[in-house]
Coordinates of C-alpha atoms in Angstrom, one line a residue:
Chain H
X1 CA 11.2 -45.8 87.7
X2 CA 10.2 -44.0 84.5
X3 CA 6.9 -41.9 84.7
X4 CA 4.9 -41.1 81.7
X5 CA 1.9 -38.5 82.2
X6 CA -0.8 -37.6 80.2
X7 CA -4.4 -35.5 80.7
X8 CA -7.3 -37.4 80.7
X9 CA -9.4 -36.0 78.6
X10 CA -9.7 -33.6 75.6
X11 CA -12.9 -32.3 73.5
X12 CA -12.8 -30.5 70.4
X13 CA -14.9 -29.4 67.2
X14 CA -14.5 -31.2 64.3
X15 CA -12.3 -29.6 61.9
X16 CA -10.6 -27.8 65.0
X17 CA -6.6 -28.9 65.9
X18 CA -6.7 -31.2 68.5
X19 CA -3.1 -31.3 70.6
X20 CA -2.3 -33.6 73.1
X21 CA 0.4 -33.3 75.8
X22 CA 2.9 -36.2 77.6
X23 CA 5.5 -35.4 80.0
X24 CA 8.3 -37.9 80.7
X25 CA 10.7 -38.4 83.4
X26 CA 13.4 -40.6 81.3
X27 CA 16.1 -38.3 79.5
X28 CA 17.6 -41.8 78.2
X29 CA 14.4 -42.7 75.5
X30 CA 15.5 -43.5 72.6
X31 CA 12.4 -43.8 70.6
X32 CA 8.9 -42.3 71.3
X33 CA 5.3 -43.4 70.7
X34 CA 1.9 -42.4 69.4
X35 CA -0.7 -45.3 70.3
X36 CA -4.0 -45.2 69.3
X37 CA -7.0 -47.4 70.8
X38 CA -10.7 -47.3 70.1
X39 CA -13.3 -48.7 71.6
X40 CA -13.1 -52.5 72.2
X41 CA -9.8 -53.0 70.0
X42 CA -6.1 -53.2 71.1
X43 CA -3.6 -50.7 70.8
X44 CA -2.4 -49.2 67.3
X45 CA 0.8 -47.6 66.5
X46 CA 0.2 -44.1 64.5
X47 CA 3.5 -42.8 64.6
X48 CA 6.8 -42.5 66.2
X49 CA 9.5 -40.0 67.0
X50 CA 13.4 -40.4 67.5
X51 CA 15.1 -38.4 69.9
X52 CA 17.2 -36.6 68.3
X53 CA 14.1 -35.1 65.9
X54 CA 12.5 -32.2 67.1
X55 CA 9.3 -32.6 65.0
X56 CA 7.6 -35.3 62.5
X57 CA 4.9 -34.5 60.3
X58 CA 2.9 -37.5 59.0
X59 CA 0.2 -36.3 56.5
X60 CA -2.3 -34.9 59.9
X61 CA 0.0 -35.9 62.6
X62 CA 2.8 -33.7 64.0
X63 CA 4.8 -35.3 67.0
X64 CA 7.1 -32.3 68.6
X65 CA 9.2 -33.5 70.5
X66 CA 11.2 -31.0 73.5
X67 CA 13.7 -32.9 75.4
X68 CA 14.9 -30.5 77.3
X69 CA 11.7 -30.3 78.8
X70 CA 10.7 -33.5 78.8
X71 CA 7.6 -33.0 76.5
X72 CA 5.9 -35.0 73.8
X73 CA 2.9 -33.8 71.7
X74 CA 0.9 -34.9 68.7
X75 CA -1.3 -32.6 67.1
X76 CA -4.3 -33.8 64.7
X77 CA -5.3 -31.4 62.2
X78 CA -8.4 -31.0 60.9
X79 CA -10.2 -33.6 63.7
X80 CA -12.7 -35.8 62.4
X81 CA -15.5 -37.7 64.7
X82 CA -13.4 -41.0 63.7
X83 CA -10.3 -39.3 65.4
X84 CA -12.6 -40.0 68.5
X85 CA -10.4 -42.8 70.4
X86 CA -8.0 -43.0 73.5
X87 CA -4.2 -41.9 72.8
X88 CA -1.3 -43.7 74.5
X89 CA 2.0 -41.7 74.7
X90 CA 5.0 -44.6 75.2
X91 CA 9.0 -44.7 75.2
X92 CA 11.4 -47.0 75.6
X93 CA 13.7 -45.2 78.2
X94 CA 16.1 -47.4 79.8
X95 CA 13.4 -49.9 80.9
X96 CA 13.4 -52.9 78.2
X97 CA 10.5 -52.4 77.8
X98 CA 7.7 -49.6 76.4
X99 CA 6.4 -47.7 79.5
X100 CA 2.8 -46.1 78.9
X101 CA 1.2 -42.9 79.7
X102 CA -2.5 -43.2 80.7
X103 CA -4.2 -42.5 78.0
X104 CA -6.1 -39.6 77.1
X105 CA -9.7 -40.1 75.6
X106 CA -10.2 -37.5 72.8
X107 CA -14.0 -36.5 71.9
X108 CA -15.1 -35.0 68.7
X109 CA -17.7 -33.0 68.8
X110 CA -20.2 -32.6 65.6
Chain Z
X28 CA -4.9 -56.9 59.3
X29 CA -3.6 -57.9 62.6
X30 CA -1.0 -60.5 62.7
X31 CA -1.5 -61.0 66.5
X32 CA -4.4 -62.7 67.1
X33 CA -6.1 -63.2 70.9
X34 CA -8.9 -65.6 71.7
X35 CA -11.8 -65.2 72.8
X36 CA -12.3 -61.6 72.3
X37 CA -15.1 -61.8 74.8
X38 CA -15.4 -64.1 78.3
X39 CA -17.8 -64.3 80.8
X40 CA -17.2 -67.3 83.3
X41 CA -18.3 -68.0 87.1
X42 CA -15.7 -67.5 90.1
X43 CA -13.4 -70.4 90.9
X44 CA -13.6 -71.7 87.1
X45 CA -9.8 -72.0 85.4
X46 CA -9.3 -70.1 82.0
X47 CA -6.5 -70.0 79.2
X48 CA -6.7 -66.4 77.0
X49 CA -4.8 -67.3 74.0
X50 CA -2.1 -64.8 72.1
X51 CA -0.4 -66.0 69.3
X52 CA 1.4 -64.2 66.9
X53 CA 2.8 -64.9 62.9
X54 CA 6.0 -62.7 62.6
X55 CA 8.2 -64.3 64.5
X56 CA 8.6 -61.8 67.5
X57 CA 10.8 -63.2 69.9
X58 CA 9.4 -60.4 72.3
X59 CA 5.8 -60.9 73.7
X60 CA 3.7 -58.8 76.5
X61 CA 0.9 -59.1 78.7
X62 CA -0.9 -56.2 79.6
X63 CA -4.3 -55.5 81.7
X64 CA -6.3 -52.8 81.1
X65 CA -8.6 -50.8 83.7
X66 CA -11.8 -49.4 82.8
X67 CA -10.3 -46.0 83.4
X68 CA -7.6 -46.4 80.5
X69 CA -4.6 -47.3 82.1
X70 CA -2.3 -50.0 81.0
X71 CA -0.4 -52.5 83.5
X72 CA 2.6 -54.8 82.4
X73 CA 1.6 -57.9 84.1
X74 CA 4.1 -60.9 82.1
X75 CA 6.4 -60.7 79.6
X76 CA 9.0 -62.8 77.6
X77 CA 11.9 -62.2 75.6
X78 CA 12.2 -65.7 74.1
X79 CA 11.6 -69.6 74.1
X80 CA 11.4 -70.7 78.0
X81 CA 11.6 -67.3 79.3
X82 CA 9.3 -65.7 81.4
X83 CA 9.3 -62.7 83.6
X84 CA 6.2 -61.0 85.7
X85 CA 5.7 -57.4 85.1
X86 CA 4.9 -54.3 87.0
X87 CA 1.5 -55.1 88.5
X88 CA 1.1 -58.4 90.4
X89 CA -1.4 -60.8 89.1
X90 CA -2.4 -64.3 90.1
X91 CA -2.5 -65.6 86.3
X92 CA 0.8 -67.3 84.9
X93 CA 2.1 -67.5 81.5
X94 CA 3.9 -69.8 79.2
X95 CA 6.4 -69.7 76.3
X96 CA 6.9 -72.9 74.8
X97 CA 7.0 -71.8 71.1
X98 CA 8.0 -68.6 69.8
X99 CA 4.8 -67.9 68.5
X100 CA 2.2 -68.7 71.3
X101 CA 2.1 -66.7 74.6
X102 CA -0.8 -67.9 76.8
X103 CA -2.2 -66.7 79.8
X104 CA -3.6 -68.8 82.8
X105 CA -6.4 -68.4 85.9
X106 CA -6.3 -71.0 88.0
X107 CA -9.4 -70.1 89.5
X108 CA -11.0 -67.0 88.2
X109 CA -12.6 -64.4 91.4
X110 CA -14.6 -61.4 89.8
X111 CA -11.5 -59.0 90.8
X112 CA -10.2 -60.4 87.5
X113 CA -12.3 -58.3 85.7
X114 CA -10.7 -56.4 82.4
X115 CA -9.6 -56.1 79.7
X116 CA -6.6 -58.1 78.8
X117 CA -3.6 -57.0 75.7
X118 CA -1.1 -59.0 74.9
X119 CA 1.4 -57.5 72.1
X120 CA 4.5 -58.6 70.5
X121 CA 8.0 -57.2 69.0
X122 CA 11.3 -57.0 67.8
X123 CA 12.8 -54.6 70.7
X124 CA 11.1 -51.2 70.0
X125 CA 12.9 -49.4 67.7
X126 CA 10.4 -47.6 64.5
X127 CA 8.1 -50.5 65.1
X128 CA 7.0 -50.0 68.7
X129 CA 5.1 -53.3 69.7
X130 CA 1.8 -54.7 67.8
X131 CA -1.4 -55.5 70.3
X132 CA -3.9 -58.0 69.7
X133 CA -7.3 -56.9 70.1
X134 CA -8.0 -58.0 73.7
X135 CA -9.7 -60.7 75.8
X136 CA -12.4 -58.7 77.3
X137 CA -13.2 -60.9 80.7
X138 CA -16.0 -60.9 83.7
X139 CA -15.6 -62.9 86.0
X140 CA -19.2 -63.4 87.8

């Protein structure tokens, strides 16, 4: 079945870029996800990519997108301490439903 | 402001007892999701439903049940609750993916003593 990956973990400076990295095994995803979850809430969508994009900017967030390779990023500029959260890659692939990576906690350091 | 809405956000209930999380959401999603969370981050599919009277179990085997009787309400059911039920547990609705992904609830947290 479809395989999402992600790194665990990821510390930065505030003010620094953070990136974080997903690799997926399904070439058929149609749509891609950004998920954001902090502590003790649910799960909140920040952004989205379609397939056939390369790149989306959304004011701090940039999603690249590199199918050839399989790879998903989203890069926060200009990190801020309440950018501190876990991030969820997702797509749809040919599953019916979403199919999650497993999160990778970003810290913001002052 | 959420418009899927999960009840009680926190639980803490003895082993053996039967409990009912509640998910119900107000936009008329025919599609709705349970999902349990482990302390380390990772999210499990555990029921799902595309409609009215349909059910399906997800990825991860789990003793709880589910029902979809109206469109709106998915609840999930322990018969008898055993302290390897402890999580966190999501439930999240949609319309099929597409530019709106799905919409979570803010989780039952659960311990099961």
């Amino acid at each position: 079945g479809e395989d999402v990956e992600q790194s665990l973990f990821l510390s930065v400076r505030e003010g620094d870029s953070s990136v974080i990295n997903c690799t997926y095994t399904d070439s058929s995803s149609t749509y891609l996800y950004w998920y954001k979850q902090e502590p003790g809430a649910g799960l909140q969508l920040l952004t989205y990519i379609f397939s056939n994009m390369d790149m989306k900017q959304d004011q701090r967030l940039t999603v690249l997108l590199n199918k050839k390779d399989k790879h998903l990023s989203l890069r926060i500029a200009d990190t801020q301490t309440g950018d501190s959260a876990i991030y969820f890659c997702a797509d749809t692939g040919s599953a019916r439903q979403l199919t999650f990576g497993s999160g990778t906690q970003l810290t913001v350091l002052p | 402001e959420a418009d899927i809405y999960q009840t009680p956000r926190y639980l803490v209930i003895g082993t053996g007892k039967k409990i009912t999380l509640e998910c119900s959401q107000t936009m008329g999603h025919d599609k709705m999701y349970w999902y349990q969370q482990d302390p380390g981050m990772e999210l499990h599919l555990i029921h799902y439903s595309y409609g009215v009277n349909s059910t399906e179990k997800g990825d991860l085997s789990s003793e709880s049940t589910v029902s979809r009787i109206r469109t709106e309400h998915f609840p999930l059911t322990l018969e008898s609750a055993r302290p390897s039920h402890t999580s966190q547990y999501l439930c999240a609705s949609s319309v099929g993916g597409g530019v709106y992904g799905y919409t979570f609830g803010s989780g039952t947290r659960l311990t099961v003593v």
